[in-house]
Coordinates of C-alpha atoms in Angstrom, one line a residue:
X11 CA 4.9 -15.3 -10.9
X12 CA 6.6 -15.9 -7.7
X13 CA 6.4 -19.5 -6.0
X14 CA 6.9 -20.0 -2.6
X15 CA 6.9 -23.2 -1.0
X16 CA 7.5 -24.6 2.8
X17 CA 8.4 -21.1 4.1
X18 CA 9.7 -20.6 7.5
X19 CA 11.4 -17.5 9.4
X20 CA 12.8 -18.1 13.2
X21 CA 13.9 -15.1 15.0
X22 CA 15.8 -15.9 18.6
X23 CA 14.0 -19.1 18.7
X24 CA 10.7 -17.5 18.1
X25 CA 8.8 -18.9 15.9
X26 CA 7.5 -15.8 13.0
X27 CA 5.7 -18.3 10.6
X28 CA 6.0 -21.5 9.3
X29 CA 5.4 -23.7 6.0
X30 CA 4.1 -20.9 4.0
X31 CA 3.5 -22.5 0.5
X32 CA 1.6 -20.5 -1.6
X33 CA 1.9 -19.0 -5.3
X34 CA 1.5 -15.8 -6.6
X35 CA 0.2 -15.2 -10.5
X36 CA 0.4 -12.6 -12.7
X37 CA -2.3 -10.2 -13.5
X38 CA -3.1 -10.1 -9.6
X39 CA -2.8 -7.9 -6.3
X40 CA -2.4 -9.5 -3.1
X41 CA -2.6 -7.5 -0.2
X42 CA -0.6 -8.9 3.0
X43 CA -2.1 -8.3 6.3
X44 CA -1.7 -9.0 9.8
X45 CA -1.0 -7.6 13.1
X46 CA 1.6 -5.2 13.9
X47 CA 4.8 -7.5 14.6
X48 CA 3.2 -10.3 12.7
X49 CA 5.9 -10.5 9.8
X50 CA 4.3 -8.6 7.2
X51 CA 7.1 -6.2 6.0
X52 CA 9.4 -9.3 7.0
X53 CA 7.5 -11.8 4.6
X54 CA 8.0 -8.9 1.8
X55 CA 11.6 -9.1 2.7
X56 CA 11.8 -13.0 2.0
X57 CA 10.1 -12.5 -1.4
X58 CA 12.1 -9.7 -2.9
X59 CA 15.7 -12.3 -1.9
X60 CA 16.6 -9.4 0.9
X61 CA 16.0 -11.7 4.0
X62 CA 16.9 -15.4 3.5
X63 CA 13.5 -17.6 5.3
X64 CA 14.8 -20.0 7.9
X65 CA 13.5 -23.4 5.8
X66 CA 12.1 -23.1 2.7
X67 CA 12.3 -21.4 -1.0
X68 CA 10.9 -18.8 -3.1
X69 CA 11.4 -19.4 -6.8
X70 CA 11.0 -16.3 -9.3
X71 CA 11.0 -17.5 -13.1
X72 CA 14.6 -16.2 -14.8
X73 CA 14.1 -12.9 -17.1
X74 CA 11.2 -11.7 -14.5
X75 CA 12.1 -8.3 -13.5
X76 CA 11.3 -7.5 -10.0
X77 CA 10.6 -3.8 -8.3
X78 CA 10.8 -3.1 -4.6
X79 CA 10.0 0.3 -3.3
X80 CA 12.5 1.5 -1.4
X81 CA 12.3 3.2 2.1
X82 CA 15.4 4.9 2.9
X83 CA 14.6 8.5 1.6
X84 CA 17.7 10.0 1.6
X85 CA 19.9 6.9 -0.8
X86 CA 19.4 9.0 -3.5
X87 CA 20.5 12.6 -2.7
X88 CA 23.3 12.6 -5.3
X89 CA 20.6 11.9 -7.9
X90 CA 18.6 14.3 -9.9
X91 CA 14.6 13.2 -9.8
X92 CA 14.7 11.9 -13.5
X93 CA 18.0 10.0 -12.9
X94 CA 16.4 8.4 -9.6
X95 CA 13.1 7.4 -11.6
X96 CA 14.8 5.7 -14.4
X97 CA 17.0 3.0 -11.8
X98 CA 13.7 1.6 -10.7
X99 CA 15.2 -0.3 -14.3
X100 CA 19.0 -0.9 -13.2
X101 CA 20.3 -2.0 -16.1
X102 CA 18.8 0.6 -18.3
X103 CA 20.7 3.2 -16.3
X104 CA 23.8 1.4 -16.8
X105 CA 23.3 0.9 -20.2
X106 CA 22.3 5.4 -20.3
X107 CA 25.5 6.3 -18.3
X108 CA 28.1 3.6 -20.1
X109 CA 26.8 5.5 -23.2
X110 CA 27.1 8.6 -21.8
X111 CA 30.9 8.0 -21.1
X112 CA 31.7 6.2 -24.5
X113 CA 30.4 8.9 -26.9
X114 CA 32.1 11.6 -24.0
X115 CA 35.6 9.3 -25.2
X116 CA 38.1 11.7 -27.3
X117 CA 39.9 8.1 -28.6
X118 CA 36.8 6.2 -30.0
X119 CA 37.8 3.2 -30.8
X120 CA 36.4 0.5 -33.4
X121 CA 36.3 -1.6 -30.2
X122 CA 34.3 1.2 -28.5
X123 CA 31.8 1.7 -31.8
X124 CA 31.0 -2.0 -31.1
X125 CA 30.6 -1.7 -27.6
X126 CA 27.7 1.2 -28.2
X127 CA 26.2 -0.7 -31.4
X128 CA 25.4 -3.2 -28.4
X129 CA 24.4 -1.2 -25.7
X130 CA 22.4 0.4 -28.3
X131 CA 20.4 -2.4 -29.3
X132 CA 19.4 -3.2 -25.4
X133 CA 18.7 0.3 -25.0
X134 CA 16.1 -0.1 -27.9
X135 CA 14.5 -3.1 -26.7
X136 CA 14.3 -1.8 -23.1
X137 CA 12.5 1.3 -24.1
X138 CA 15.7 3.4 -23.6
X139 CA 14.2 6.4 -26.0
X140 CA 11.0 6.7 -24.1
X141 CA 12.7 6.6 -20.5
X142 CA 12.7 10.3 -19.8
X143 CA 9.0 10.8 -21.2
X144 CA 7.9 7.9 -19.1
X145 CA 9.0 8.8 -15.7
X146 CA 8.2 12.4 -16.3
X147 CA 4.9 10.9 -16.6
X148 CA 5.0 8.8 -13.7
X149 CA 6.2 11.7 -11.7
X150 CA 2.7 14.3 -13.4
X151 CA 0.2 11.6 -11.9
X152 CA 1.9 11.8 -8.5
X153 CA 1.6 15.2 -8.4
X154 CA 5.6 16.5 -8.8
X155 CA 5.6 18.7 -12.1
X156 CA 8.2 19.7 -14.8
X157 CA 9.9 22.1 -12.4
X158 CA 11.1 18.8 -10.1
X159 CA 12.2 16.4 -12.9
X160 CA 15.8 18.2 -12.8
X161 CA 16.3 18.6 -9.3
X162 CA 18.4 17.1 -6.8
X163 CA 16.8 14.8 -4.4
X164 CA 18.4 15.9 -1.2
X165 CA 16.7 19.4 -2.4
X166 CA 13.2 17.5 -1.9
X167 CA 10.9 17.5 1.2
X168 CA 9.8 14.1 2.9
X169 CA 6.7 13.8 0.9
X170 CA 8.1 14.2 -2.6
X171 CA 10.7 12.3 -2.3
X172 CA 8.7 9.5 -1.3
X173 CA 6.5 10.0 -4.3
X174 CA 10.1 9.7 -6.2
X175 CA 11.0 6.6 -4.8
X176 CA 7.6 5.5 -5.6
X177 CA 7.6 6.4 -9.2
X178 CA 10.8 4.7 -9.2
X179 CA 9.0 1.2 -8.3
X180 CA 6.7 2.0 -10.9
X181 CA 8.9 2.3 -13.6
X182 CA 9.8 0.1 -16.8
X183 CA 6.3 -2.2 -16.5
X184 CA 8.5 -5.0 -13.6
X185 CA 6.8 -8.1 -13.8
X186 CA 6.5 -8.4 -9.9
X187 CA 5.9 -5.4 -7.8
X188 CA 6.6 -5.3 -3.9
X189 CA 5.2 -2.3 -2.2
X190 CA 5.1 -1.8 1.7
X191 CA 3.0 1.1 2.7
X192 CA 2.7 3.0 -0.6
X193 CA 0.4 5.7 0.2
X194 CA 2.1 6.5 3.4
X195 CA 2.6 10.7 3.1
X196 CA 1.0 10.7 -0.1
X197 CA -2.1 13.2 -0.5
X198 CA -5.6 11.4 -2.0
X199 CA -4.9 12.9 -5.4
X200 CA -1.8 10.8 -5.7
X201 CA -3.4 8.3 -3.9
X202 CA -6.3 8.2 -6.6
X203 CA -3.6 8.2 -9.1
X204 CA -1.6 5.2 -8.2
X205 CA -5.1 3.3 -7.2
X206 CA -6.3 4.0 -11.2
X207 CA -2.0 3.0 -12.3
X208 CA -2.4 -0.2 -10.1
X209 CA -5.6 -1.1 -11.2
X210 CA -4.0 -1.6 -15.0
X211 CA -1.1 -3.4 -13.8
X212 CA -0.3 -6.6 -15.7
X213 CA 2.1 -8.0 -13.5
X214 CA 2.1 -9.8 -10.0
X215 CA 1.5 -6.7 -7.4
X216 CA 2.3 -7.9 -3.6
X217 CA 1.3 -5.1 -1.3
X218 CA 1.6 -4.2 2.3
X219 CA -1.0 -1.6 3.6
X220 CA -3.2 0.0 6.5
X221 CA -5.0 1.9 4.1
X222 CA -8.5 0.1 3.9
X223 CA -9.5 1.8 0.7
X224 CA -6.7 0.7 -1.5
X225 CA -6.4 -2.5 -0.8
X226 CA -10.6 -3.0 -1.3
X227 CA -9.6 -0.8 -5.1
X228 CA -6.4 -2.7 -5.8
X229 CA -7.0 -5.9 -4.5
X230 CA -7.9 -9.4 -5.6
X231 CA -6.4 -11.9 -3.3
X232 CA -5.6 -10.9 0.7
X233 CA -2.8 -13.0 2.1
X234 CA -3.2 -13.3 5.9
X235 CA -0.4 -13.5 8.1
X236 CA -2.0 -14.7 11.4
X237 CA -1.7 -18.0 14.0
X238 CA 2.0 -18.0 13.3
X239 CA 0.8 -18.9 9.3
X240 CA 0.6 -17.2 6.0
X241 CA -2.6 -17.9 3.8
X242 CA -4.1 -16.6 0.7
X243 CA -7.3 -15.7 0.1
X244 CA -9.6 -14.8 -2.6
X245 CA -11.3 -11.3 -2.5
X246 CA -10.0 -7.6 -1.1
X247 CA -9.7 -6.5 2.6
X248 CA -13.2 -5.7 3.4
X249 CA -14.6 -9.2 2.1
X250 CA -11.4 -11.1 4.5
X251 CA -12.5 -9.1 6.8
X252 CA -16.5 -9.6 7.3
X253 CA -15.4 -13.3 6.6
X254 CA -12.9 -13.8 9.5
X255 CA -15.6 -12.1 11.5
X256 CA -18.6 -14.5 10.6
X257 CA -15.7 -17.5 10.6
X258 CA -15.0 -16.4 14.3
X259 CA -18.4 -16.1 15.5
X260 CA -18.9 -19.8 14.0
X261 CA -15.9 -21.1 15.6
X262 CA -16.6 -20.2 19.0
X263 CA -20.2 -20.2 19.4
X264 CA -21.1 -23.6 20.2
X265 CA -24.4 -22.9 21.1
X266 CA -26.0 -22.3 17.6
X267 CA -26.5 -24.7 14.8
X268 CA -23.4 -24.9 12.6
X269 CA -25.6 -25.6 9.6
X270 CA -27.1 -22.3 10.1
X271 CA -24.3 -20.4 10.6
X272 CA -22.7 -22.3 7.3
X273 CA -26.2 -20.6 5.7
X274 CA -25.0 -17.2 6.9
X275 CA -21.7 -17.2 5.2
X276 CA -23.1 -18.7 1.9
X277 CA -25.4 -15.7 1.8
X278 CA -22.5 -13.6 2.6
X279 CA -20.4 -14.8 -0.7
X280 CA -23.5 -14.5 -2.9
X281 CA -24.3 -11.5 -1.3
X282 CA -20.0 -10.1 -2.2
X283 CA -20.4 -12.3 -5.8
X284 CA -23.2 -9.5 -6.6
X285 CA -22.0 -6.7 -5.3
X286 CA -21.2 -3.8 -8.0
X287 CA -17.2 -3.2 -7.3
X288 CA -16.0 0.3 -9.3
X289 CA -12.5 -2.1 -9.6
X290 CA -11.7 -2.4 -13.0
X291 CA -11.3 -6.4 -12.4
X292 CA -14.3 -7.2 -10.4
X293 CA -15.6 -9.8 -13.2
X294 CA -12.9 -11.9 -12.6
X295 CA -13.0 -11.5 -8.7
X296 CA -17.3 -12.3 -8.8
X297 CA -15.7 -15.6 -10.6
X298 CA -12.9 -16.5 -8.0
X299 CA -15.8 -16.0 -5.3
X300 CA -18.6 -17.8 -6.7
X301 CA -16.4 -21.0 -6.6
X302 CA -15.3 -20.5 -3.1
X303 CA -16.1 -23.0 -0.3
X304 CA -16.8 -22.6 3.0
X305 CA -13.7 -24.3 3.9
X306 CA -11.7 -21.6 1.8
X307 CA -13.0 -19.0 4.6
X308 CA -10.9 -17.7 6.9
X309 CA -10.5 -17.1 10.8
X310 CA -8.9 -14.9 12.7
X311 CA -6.9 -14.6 16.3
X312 CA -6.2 -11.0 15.8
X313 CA -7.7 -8.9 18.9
X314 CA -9.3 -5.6 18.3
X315 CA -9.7 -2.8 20.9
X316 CA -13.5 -1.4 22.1
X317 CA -13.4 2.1 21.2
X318 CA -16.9 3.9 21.8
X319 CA -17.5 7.3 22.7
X320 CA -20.6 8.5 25.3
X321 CA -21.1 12.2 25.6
X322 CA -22.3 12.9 29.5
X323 CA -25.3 15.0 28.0
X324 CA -26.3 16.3 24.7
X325 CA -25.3 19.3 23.1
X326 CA -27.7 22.2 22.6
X327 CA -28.2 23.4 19.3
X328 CA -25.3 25.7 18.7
X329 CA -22.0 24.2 18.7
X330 CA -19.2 26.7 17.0
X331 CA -19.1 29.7 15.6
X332 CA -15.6 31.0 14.2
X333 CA -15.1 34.9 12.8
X334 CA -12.2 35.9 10.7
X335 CA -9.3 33.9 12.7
X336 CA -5.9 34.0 10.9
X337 CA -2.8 32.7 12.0
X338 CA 1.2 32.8 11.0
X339 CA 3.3 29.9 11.4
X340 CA 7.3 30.2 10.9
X341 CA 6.5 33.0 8.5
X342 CA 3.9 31.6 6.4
X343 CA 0.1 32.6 6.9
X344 CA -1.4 29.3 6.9
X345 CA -4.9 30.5 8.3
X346 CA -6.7 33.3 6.7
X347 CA -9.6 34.7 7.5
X348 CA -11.0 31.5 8.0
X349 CA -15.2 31.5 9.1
X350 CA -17.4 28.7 9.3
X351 CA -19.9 27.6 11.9
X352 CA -20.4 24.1 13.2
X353 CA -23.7 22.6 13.6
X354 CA -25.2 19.6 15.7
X355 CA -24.6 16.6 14.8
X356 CA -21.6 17.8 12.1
X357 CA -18.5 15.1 11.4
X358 CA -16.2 17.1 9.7
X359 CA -13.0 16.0 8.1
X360 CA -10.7 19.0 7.6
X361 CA -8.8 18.7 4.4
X362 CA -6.0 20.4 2.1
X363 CA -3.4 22.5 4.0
X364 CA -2.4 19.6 7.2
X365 CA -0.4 22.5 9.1
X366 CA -3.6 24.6 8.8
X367 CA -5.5 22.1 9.8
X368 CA -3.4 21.2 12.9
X369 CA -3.3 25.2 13.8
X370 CA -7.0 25.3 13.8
X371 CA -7.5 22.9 16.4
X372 CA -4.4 24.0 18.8
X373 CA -6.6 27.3 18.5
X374 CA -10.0 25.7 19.1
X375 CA -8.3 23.7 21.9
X376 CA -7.0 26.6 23.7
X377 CA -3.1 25.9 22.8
X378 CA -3.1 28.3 20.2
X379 CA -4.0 32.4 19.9
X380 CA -5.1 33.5 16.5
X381 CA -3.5 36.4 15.1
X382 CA -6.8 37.8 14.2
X383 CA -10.2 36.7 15.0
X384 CA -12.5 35.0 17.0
X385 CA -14.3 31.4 18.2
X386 CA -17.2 30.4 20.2
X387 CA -18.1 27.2 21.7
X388 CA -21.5 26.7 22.3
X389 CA -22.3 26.9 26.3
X390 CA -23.4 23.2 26.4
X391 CA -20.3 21.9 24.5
X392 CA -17.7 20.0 26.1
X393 CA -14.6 19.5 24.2
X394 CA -11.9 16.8 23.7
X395 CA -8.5 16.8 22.1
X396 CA -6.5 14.4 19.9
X397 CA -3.9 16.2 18.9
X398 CA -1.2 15.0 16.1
X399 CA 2.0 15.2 18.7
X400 CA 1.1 13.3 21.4
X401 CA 4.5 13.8 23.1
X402 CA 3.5 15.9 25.8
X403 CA 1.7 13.7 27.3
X404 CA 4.2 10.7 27.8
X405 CA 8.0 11.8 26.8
X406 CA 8.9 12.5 30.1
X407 CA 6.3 10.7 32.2
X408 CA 8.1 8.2 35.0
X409 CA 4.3 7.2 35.2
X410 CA 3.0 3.6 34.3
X411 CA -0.1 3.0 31.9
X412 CA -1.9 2.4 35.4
X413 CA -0.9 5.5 37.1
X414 CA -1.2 7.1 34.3
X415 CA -4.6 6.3 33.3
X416 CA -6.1 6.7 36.8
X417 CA -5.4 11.2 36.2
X418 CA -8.6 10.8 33.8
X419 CA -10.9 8.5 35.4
X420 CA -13.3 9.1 38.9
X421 CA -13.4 5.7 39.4
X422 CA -9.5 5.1 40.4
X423 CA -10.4 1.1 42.0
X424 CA -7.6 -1.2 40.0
X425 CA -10.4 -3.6 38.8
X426 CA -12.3 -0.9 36.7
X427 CA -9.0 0.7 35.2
X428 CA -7.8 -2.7 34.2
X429 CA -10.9 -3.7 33.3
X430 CA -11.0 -0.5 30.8
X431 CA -7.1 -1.0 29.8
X432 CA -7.7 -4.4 29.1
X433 CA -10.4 -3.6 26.5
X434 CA -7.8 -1.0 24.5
X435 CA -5.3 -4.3 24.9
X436 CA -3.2 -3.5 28.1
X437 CA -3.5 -6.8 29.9
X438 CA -1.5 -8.3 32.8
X439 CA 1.7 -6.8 33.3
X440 CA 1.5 -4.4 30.3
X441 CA -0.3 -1.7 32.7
X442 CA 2.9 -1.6 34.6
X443 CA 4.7 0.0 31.5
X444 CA 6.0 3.6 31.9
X445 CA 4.4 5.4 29.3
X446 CA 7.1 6.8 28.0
X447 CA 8.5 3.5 26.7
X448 CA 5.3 2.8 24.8
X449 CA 5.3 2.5 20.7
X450 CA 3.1 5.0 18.3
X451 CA 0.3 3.0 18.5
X452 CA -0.1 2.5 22.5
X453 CA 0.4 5.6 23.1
X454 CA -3.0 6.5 20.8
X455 CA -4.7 3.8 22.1
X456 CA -3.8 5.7 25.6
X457 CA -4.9 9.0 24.1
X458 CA -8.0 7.4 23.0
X459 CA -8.8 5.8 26.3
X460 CA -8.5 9.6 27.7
X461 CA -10.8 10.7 25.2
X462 CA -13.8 8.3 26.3
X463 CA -13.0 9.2 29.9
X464 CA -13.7 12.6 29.1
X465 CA -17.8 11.8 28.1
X466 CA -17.2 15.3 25.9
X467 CA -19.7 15.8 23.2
X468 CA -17.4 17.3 20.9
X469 CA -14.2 15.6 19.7
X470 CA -11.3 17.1 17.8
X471 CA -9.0 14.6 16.3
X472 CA -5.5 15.5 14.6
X473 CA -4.6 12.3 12.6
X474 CA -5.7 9.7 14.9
X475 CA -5.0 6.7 12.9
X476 CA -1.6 7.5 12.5
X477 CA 0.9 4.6 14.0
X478 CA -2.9 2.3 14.5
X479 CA -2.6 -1.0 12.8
X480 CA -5.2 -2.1 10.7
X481 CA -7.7 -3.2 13.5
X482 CA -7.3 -0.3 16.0
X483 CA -8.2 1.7 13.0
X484 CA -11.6 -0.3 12.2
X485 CA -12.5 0.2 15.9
X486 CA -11.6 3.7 16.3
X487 CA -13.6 4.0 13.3
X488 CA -16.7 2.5 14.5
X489 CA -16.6 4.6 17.8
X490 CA -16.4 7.7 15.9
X491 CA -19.3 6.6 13.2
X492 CA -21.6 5.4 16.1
X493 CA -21.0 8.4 18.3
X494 CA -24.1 10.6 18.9
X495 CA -22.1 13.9 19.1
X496 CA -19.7 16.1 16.8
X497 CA -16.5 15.4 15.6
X498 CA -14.1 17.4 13.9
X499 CA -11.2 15.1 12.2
X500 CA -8.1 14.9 10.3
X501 CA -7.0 11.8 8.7
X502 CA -5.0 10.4 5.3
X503 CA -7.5 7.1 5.5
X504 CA -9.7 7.3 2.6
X505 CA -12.6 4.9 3.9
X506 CA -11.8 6.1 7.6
X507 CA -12.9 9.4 6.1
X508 CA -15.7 8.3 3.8
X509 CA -17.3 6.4 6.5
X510 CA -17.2 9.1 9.3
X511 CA -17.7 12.6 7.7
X512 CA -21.1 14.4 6.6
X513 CA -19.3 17.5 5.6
X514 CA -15.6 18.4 4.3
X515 CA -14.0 21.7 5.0
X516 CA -11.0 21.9 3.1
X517 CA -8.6 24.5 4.0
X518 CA -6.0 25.8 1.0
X519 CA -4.4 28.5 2.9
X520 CA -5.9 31.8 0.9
X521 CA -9.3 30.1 0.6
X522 CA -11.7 27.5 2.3
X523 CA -14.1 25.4 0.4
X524 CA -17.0 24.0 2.2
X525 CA -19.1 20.9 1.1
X526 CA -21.9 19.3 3.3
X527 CA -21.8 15.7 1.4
X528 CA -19.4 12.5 1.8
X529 CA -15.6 12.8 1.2
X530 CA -16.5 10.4 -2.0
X531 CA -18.8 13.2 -3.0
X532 CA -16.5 16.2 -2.4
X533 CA -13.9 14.5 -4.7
X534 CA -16.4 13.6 -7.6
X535 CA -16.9 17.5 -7.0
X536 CA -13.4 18.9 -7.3
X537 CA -12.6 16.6 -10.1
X538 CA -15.6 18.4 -12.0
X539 CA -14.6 21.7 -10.9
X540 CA -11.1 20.9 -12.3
X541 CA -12.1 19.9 -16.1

């Protein structure tokens, strides 16, 4: 249980949030969300005692153990895997290595035989003699086998040791758990995993996400950092989010009947309150909702870009065709005789092997030459790329967003470019910004904005919600569900990928496995195919 009352965080004068009191109970998730910059990760940093809040206190009961997962990837280079796993409990790997040096002693003492009848004691009671079986487990579900467990760290790649440092969070059962961005670089199977590990958790879970789907698995409370305030609220992402939007619509309009919009949302919680959820603790959410009020519903400030997608004219009926094409990458074949054909109409999400995937549309795009084989557009395509380096385009750009928006558009008057900027969120003097200044995330919404100039009726897409914050990625993925034409997409967003596709092409280097059906579907599939 963690208790936080009257908390407030001032940076340079500036005002983060203030008199958050809330109080976090055991046996729940809370998912924190909020805008990029609005304190999220900073609010996790108060909790875990890291970052001391400008007024205010956060009181943990004594003897709760708390687990934080760590971010810096390379702390634990010195460590084997195993070793790294088993701090996520401190003191038990104290208690492991000061036994390890005792019984190592030539001169045991009698002093030292009553020093190791202790530590052996709290090595019992903290599950010492199942550590090593326990976070080779950990490590199985996420995907890292027995031939990790006894290497060095710094002889990891970026991926596993992040699934390392998160098995490390996970270990010893913590009574509060503090995770920012979790799934980041971790494949669905893991992702699965630690949704179906989280799900079980008895502790108090406090999570930090953009990934939609995990939070609407995991979660039973959302706490809302917005308006300079932190609330909690009952229910997962996607119910706190078709709330704030039927709270917003009530707040400003001022035309309709507030009775009747009141009537709206009270069919909207009955409507959740029944609503079949696979979570393993959706009896107890369907209770926490039925006795919410309408006062209890929250609103939100947070602005969200208009992405939408018009192809100039409609594709005919053949769209791709492509032969044999195999490609070599530093070395490693990472295409191989890979054939398909695309069809009208076809959302794809490309799947598996992410540098395979990324090769196959610089080579659809024209960036790349296969090695072997061929591809043909259909005469009546037009084609638009996304790709997953965006540097190209800005790094050494003197241009501002303005000038540089006007190279895509045939209508160059200021008022329609800012017009258009201002709906993907440049406004005012932000248009004046040299592109090459801007963060991760306006640089896609730039991309993006390039990509609805271009009216193509095909769009390729390498990872476009990476660096988006939550609402860029909602309205990126309404454009892409509501557009008329064909997509072919990457992404790590589950529901992003779930909501858009009709067909999954995963691409394991050697092999290609083709499904027409949701990604849901394709996983239900591969889990069968793996029993």
């Amino acid at each position: 249980m963690i208790n936080v009352t009257d908390v407030s965080l001032m940076f340079g004068g500036t005002k983060l949030f203030a008199g958050a009191t809330l109080k976090f109970m055991p046996g729940n998730c809370y998912g924190v969300v909020g805008a990029n910059g609005a304190g999220k990760s900073t609010f996790l940093k108060i909790l875990s005692g890291e970052l001391e809040p400008t007024t205010g206190t956060v009181e943990i009961p004594a003897g709760n153990r708390m687990s934080v997962l760590k971010q810096d990837q390379f702390k634990y280079d010195e460590y084997p895997v195993l070793d790294t796993v088993i701090m996520g409990n401190l003191r038990l790997y104290e208690i492991m290595k000061q036994k390890e040096a005792l019984y190592a002693k030539e001169d045991f003492t009698e002093e030292d035989g009553n020093l190791a009848a202790e530590l052996e004691g709290e090595f019992a009671e903290l599950n010492g003699w199942e550590a090593e079986s326990d976070a080779a487990k950990l490590l199985q579900g996420l995907g890292l086998g027995d031939e990790y467990h006894y290497l060095q760290m710094s002889d990891l790649k970026g991926g596993e040791k992040v699934k390392v440092l998160l098995a490390q969070a996970l270990f010893g059962q913590p009574d509060i758990l503090l995770m920012d961005e979790p799934t980041n670089n971790l494949d669905f199977e893991s992702v699965d995993w630690l949704e179906n590990y989280l799900q079980d958790f008895p502790g108090t879970l406090i999570v930090v996400s953009h990934d939609r789907h995990f939070l609407n698995t995991i979660c039973t409370h959302t706490v809302d950092i917005d308006f300079n305030q932190v609330k909690l609220y009952v229910g997962n992402y996607d119910f706190w989010y078709e709330s704030s939007q039927l709270m917003q619509r009530l707040l400003n309009d001022q035309k309709k009947k507030r009775e009747d919009k009141i009537k709206e949302l009270q069919s909207f919680i009955q409507r959740f309150a029944a609503n079949k959820s696979k979570s393993k603790q959706a009896t107890s959410r369907r209770k926490l909702i039925d006795k919410l009020t309408i006062e209890e519903m929250p609103a939100s400030s947070r602005k969200y870009p208009y992405v939408a997608f018009s192809p100039e004219r409609e594709a005919g009926k053949d769209i791709l065709s492509v032969d044999g094409i195999s490609k070599t990458v530093d070395g490693v074949k990472v295409l191989d005789n890979v054939t398909f054909t695309i069809n009208k109409n076809d959302k794809v999400a490309f799947v598996g092997n992410e540098i395979a995937a990324t090769t196959l549309f610089k080579i659809l795009s024209g960036e790349l030459e296969p090695d072997e084989g061929t591809y043909k557009w259909g005469v009546t395509t037009t084609q638009s790329y996304f790709p997953k380096d965006n540097g190209a385009y800005f790094n050494d750009s003197e241009l501002s967003i303005l000038q540089w928006f006007s190279q895509f558009t045939n209508d160059e008057t200021e008022s329609y470019m800012r017009g258009f900027l201002g709906r993907m969120l440049f406004s005012g003097d932000d248009v004046y910004k040299q592109v090459k200044v801007l963060s991760g995330g306006e640089k896609v919404r730039c991309m993006l904005s390039r990509m609805m100039l271009s009216n193509a009726n095909v769009l390729i897409l390498d990872q476009p919600t990476n660096h988006l914050d939550l609402e860029s990625i909602t309205s990126v993925n309404t454009g892409l569900s509501e557009f008329s034409g064909t997509v072919l997409f990457t992404s790590h967003d589950h529901e992003f990928v779930q909501t858009i596709a009709n067909r999954v092409i995963e691409l394991g280097g050697v092999y290609v496995i083709d499904r027409l059906s949701t990604f849901d579907e394709y996983l239900e599939w591969k889990k069968a195919q793996n029993k």
